[in-house]
PDB file of C-alpha atoms and ligand atoms in Angstrom:
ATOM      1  CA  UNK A  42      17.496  23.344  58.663  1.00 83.00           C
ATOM      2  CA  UNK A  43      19.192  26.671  59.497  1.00 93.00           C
ATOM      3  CA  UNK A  44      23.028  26.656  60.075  1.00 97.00           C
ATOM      4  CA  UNK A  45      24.801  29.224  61.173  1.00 98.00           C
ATOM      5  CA  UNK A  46      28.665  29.479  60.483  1.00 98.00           C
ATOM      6  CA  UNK A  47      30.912  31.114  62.093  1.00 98.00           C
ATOM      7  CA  UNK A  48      34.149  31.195  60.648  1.00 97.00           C
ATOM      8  CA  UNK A  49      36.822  34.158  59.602  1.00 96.00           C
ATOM      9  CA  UNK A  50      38.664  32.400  57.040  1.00 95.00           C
ATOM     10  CA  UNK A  51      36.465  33.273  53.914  1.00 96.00           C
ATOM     11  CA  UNK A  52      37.102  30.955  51.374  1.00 96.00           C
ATOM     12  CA  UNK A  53      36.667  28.409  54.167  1.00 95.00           C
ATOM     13  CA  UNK A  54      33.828  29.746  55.282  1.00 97.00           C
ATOM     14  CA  UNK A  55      32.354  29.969  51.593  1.00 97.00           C
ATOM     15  CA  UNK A  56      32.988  26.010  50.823  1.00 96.00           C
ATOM     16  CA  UNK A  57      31.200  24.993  54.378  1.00 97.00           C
ATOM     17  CA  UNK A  58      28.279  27.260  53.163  1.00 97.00           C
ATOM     18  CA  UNK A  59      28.038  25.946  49.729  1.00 96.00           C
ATOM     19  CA  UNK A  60      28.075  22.171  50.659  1.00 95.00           C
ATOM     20  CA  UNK A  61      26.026  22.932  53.064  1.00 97.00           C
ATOM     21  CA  UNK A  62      23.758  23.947  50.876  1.00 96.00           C
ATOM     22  CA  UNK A  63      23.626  21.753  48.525  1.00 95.00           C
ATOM     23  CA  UNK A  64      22.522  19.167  51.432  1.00 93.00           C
ATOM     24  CA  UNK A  65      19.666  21.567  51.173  1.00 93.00           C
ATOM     25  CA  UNK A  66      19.742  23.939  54.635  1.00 95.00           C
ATOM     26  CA  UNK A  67      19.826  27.305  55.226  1.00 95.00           C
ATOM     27  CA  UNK A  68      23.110  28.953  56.230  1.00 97.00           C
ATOM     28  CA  UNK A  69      24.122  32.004  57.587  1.00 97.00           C
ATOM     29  CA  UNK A  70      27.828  32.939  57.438  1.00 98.00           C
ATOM     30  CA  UNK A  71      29.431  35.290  60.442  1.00 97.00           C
ATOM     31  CA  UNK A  72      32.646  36.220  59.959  1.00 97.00           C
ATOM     32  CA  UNK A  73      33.899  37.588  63.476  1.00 96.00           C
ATOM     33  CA  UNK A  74      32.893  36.431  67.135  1.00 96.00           C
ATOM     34  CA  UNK A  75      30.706  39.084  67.951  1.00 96.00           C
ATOM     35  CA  UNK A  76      28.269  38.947  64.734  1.00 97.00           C
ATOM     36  CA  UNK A  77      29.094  34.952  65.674  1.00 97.00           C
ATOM     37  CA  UNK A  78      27.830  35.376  68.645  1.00 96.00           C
ATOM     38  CA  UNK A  79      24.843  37.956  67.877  1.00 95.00           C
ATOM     39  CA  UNK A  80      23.475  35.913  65.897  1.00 95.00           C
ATOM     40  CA  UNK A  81      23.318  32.430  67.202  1.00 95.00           C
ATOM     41  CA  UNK A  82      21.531  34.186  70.114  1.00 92.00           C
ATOM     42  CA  UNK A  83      19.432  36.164  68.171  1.00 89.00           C
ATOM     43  CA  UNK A  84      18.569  33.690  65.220  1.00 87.00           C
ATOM     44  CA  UNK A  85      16.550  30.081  65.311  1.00 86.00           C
ATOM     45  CA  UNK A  86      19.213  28.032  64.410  1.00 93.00           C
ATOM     46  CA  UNK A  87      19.273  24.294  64.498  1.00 93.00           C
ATOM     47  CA  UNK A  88      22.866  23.913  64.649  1.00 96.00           C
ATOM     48  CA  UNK A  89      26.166  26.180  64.956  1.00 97.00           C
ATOM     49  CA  UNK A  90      29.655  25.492  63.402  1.00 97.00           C
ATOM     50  CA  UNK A  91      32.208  27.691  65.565  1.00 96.00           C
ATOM     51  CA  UNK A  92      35.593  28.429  64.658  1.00 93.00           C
ATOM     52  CA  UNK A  93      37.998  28.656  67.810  1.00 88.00           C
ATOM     53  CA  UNK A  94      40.574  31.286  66.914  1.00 87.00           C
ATOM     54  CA  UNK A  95      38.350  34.914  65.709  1.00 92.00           C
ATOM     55  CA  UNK A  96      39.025  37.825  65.403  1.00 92.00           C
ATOM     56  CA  UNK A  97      36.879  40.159  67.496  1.00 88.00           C
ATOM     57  CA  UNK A  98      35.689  37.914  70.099  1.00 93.00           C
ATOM     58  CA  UNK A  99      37.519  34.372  70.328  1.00 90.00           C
ATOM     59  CA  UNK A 100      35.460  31.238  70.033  1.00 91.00           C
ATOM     60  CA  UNK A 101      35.736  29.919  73.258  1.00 90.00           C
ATOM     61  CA  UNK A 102      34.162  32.914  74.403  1.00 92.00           C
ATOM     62  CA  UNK A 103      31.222  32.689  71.855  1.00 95.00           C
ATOM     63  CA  UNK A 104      30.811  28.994  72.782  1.00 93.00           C
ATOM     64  CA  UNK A 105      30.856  29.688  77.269  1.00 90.00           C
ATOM     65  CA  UNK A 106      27.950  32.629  75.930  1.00 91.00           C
ATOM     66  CA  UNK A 107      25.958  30.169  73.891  1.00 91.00           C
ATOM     67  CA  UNK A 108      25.886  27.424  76.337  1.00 85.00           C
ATOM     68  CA  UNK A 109      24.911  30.392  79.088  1.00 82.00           C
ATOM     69  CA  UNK A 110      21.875  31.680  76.667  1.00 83.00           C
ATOM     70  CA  UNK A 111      20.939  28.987  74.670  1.00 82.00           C
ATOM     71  CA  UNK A 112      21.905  25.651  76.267  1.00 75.00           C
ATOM     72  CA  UNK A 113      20.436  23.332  73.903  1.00 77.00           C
ATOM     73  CA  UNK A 114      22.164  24.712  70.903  1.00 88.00           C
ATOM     74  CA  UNK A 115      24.220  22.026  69.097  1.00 92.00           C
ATOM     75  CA  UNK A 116      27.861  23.501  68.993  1.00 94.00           C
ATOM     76  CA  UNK A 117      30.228  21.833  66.506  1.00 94.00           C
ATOM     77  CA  UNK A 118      33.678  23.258  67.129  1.00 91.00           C
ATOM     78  CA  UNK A 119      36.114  23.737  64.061  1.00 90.00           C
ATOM     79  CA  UNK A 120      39.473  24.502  64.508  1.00 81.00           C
ATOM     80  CA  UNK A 121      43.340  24.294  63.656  1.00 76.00           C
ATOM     81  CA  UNK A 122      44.292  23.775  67.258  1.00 61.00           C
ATOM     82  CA  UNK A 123      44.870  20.356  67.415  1.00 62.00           C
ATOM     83  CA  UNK A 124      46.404  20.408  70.901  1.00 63.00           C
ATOM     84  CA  UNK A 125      45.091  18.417  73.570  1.00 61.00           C
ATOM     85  CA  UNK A 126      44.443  20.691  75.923  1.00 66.00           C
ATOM     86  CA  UNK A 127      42.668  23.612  73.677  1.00 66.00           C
ATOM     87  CA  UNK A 128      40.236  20.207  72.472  1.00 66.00           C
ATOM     88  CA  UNK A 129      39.453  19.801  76.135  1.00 66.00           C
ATOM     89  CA  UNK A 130      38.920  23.344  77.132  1.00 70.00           C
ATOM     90  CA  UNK A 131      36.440  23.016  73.651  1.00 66.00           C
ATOM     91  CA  UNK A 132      34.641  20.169  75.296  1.00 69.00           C
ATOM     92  CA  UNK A 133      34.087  21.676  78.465  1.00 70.00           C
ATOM     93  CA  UNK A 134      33.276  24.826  77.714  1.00 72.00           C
ATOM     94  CA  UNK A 135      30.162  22.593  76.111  1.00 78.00           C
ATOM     95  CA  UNK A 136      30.893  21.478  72.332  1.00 85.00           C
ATOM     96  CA  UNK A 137      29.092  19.155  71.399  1.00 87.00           C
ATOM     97  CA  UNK A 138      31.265  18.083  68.437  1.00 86.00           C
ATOM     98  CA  UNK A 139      34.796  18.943  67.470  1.00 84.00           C
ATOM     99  CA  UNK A 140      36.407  18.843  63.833  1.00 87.00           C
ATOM    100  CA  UNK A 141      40.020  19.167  63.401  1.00 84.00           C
ATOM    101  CA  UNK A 142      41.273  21.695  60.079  1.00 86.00           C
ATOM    102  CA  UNK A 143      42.387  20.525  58.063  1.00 86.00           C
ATOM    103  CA  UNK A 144      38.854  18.293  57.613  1.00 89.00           C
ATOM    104  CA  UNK A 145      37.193  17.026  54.535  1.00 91.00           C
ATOM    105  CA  UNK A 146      33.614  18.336  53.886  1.00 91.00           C
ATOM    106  CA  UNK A 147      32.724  15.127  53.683  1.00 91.00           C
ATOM    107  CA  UNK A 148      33.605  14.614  57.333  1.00 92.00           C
ATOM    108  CA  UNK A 149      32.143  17.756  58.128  1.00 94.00           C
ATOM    109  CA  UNK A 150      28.552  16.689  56.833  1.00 95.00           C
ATOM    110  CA  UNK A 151      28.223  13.669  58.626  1.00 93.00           C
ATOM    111  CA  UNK A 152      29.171  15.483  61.797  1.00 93.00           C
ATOM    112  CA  UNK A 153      26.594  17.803  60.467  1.00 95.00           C
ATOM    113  CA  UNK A 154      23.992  15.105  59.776  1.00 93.00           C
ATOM    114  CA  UNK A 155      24.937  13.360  63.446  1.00 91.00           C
ATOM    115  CA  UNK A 156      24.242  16.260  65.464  1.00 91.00           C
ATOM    116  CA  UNK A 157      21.331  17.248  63.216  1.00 90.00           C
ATOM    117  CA  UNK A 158      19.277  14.075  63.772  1.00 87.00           C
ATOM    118  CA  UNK A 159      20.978  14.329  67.517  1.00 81.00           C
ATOM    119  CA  UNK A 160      18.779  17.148  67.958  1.00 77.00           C
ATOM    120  CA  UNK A 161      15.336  15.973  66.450  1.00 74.00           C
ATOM    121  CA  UNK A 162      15.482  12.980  68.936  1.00 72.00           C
ATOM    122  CA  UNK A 163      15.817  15.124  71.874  1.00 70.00           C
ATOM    123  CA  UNK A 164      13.349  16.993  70.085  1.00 67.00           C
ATOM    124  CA  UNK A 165      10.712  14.059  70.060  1.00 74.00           C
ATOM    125  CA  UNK A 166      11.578  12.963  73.833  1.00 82.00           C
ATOM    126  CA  UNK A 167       9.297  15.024  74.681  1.00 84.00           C
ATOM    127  CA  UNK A 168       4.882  14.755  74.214  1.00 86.00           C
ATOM    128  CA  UNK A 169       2.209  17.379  75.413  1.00 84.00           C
ATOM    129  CA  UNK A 170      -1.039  17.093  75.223  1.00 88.00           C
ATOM    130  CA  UNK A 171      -3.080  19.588  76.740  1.00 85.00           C
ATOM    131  CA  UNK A 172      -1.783  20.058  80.541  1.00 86.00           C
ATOM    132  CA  UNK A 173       0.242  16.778  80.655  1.00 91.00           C
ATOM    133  CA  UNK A 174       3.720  16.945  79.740  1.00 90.00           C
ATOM    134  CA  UNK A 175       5.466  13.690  79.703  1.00 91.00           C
ATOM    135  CA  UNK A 176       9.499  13.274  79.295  1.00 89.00           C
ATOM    136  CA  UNK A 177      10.092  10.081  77.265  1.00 86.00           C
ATOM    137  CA  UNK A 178      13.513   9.868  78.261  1.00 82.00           C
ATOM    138  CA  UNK A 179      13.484  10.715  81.825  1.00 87.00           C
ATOM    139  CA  UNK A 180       9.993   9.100  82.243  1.00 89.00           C
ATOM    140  CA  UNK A 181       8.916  12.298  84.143  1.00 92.00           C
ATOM    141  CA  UNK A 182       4.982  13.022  83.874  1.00 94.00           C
ATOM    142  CA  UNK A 183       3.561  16.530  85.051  1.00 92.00           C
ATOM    143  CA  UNK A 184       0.267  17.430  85.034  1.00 91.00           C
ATOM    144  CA  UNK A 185      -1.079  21.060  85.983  1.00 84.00           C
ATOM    145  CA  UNK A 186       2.483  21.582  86.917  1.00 82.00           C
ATOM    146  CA  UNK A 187       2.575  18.883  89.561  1.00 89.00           C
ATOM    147  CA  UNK A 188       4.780  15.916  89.256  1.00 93.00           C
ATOM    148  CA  UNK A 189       2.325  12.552  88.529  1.00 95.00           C
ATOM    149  CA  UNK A 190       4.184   9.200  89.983  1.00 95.00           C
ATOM    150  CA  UNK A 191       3.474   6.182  87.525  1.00 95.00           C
ATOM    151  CA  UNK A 192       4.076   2.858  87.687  1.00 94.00           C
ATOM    152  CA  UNK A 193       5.592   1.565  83.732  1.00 91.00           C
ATOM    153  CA  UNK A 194       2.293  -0.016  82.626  1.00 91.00           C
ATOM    154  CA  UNK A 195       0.409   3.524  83.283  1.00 95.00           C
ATOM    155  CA  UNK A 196       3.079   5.261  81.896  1.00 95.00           C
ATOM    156  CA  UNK A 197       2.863   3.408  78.543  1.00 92.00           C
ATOM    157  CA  UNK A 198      -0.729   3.291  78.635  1.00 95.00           C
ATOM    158  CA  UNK A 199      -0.361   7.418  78.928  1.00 96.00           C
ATOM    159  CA  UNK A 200       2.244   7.492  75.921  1.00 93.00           C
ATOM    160  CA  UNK A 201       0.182   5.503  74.095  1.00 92.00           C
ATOM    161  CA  UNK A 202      -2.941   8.036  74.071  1.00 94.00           C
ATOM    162  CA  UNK A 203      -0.471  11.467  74.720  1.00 92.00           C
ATOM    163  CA  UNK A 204       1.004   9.810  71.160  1.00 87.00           C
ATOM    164  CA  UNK A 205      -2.817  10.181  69.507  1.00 88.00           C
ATOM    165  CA  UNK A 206      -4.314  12.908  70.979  1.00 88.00           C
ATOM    166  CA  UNK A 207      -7.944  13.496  70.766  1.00 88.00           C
ATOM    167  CA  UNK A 208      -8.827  10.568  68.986  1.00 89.00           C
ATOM    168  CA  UNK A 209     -10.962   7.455  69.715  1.00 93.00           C
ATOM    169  CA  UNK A 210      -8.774   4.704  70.413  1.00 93.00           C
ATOM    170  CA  UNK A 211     -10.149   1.074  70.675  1.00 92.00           C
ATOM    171  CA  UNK A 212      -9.569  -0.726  73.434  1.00 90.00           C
ATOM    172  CA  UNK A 213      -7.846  -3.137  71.197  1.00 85.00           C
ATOM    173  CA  UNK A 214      -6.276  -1.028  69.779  1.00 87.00           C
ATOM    174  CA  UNK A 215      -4.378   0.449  73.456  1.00 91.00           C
ATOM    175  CA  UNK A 216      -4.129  -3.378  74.766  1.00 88.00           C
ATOM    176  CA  UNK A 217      -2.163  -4.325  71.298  1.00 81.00           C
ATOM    177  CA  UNK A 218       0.250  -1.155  71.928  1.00 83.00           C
ATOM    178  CA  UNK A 219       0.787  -1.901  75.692  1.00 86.00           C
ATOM    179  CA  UNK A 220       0.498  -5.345  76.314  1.00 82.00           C
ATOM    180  CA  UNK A 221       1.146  -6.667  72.700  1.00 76.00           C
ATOM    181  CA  UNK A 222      -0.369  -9.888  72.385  1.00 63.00           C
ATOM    182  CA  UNK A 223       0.032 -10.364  76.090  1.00 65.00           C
ATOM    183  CA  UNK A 224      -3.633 -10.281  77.346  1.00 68.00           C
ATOM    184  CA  UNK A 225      -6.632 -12.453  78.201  1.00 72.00           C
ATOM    185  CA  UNK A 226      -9.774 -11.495  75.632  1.00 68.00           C
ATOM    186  CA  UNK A 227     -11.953  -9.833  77.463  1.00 74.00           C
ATOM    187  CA  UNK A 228     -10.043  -8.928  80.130  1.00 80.00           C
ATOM    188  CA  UNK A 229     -10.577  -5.285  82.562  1.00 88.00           C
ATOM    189  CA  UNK A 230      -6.781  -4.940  82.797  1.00 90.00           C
ATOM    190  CA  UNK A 231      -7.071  -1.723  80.534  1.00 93.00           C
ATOM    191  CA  UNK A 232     -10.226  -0.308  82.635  1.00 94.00           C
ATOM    192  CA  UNK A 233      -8.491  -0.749  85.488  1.00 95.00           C
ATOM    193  CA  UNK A 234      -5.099   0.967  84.164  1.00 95.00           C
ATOM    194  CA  UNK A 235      -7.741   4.330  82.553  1.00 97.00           C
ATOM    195  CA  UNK A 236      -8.958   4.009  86.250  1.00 96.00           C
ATOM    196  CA  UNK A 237      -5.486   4.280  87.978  1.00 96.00           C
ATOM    197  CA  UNK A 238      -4.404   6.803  85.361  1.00 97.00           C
ATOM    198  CA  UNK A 239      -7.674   9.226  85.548  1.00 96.00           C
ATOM    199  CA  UNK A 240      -7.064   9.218  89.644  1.00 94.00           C
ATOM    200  CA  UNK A 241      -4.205  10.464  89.005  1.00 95.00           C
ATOM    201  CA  UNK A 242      -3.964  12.591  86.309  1.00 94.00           C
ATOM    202  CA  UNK A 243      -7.709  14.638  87.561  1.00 90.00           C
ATOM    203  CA  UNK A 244      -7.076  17.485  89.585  1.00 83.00           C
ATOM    204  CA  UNK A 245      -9.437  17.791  92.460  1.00 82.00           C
ATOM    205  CA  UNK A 246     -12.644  19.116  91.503  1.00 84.00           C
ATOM    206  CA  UNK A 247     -11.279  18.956  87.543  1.00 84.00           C
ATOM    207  CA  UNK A 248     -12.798  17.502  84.793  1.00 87.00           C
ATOM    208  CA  UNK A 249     -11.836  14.370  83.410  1.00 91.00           C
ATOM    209  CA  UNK A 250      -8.673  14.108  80.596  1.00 92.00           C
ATOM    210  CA  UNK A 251      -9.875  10.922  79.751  1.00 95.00           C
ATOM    211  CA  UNK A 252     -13.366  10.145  77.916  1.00 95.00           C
ATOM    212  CA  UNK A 253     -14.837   6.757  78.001  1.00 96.00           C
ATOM    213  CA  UNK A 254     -16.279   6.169  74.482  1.00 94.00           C
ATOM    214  CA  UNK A 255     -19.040   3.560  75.135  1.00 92.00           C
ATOM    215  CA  UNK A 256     -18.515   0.500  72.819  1.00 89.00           C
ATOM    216  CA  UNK A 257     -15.503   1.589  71.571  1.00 91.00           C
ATOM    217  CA  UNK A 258     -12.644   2.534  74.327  1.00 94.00           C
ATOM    218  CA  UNK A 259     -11.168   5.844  74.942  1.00 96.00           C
ATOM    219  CA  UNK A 260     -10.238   9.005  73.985  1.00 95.00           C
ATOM    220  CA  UNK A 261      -7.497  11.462  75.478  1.00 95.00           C
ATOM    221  CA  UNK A 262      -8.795  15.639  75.363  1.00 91.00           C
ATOM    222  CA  UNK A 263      -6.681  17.856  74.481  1.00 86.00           C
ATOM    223  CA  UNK A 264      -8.394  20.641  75.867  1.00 73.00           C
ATOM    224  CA  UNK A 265      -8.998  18.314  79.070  1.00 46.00           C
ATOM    225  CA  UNK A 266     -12.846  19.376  78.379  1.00 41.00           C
TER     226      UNK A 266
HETATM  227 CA1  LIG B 456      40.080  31.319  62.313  1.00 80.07          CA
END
């Protein structure tokens, strides 16, 4: 992962890097607010460590920018001002973390580490497969741009082939993943479901996102066809 650091106090600012490191990510190292800041909206980073009080630009500033620019950029704050009130302003002004100096690295990492795996779970909320995009956490479907109402069992059902795109997927296979053990052999509950889903997921005159693989059970195109 790529870090970026910014933080005035050198020596500081050369430990963070260095155990960062050795967890095995990237780092950059700014040592003002305005490279600070230049950078974490120029660069790809996966995670920014901010130091409040700067020279150049202060912190607070650099965080209100990032959160304008870059909202889902995981901010921890670092800083020596323990007050109350400066924490708060921190929090607000959209930190997602806040370390207190003086800190222990080892403190730091697992700040590090929380915010890190944070991030790859929002990261995976999220499947697309061809023009479906489907919010796992908000449960929000959208095909072709439109917003696709679905009941939880369609919804599932949807996950469950969005999760293996493009491949043939028994219809034991979907009932198993969906329903669990929870079905009658032999039963059309699933036909009925890729019946429901395909009404709603086909635009008009549009071809058909899902195939019916005859024997077997179904298959979700990427490419819609
Ligand atoms: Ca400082």
């Amino acid at each position: 992962m790529q870090i970026l650091v910014i933080e005035d106090e050198r020596t500081l600012a050369g430990f963070i890097e260095q155990s960062l490191r050795s967890e095995g990510h990237a780092v950059t190292v700014a040592h003002d607010g305005e490279h600070g800041e230049a950078a974490a909206l120029g660069g790809e980073y996966a995670l920014v460590l901010l130091d409040l009080s700067l020279p150049g630009k202060d912190g607070l500033e650099v965080l209100e920018a990032i959160r304008a620019r870059r909202p889902a950029l995981p901010v921890i704050v670092l800083t020596a001002r323990a007050a109350v009130e400066q924490k708060v302003a921190g929090l607000d002004a959209g930190a997602n973390d806040y370390v207190t100096k003086p800190f222990s690295l080892e403190e730091l990492l697992a700040r590090v580490r929380a915010q890190l795996r944070g991030a790859e779970q929002r990261e995976s909320s999220a499947l697309e497969v061809g023009d479906i995009h489907m919010d796992l956490r908000t449960r929000r479907v959208r095909c072709n741009g439109r917003e696709v109402a679905l009941t939880a069992r369609e919804f599932e059902v949807l996950a469950y082939l969005m999760r293996h795109p493009d491949q043939v997927l028994s219809r034991e296979q979907i009932l198993n993943a969906v329903w669990g053990f929870d079905f009658e052999p032999g039963t059309k509950v699933l036909e009925v479901y890729i019946g429901y889903l395909r009404r709603k997921l086909r635009a008009p005159g549009g071809p058909d996102p899902i195939e019916t693989v005859r024997n077997v059970g179904y298959r979700l195109l990427v490419g819609h066809g």
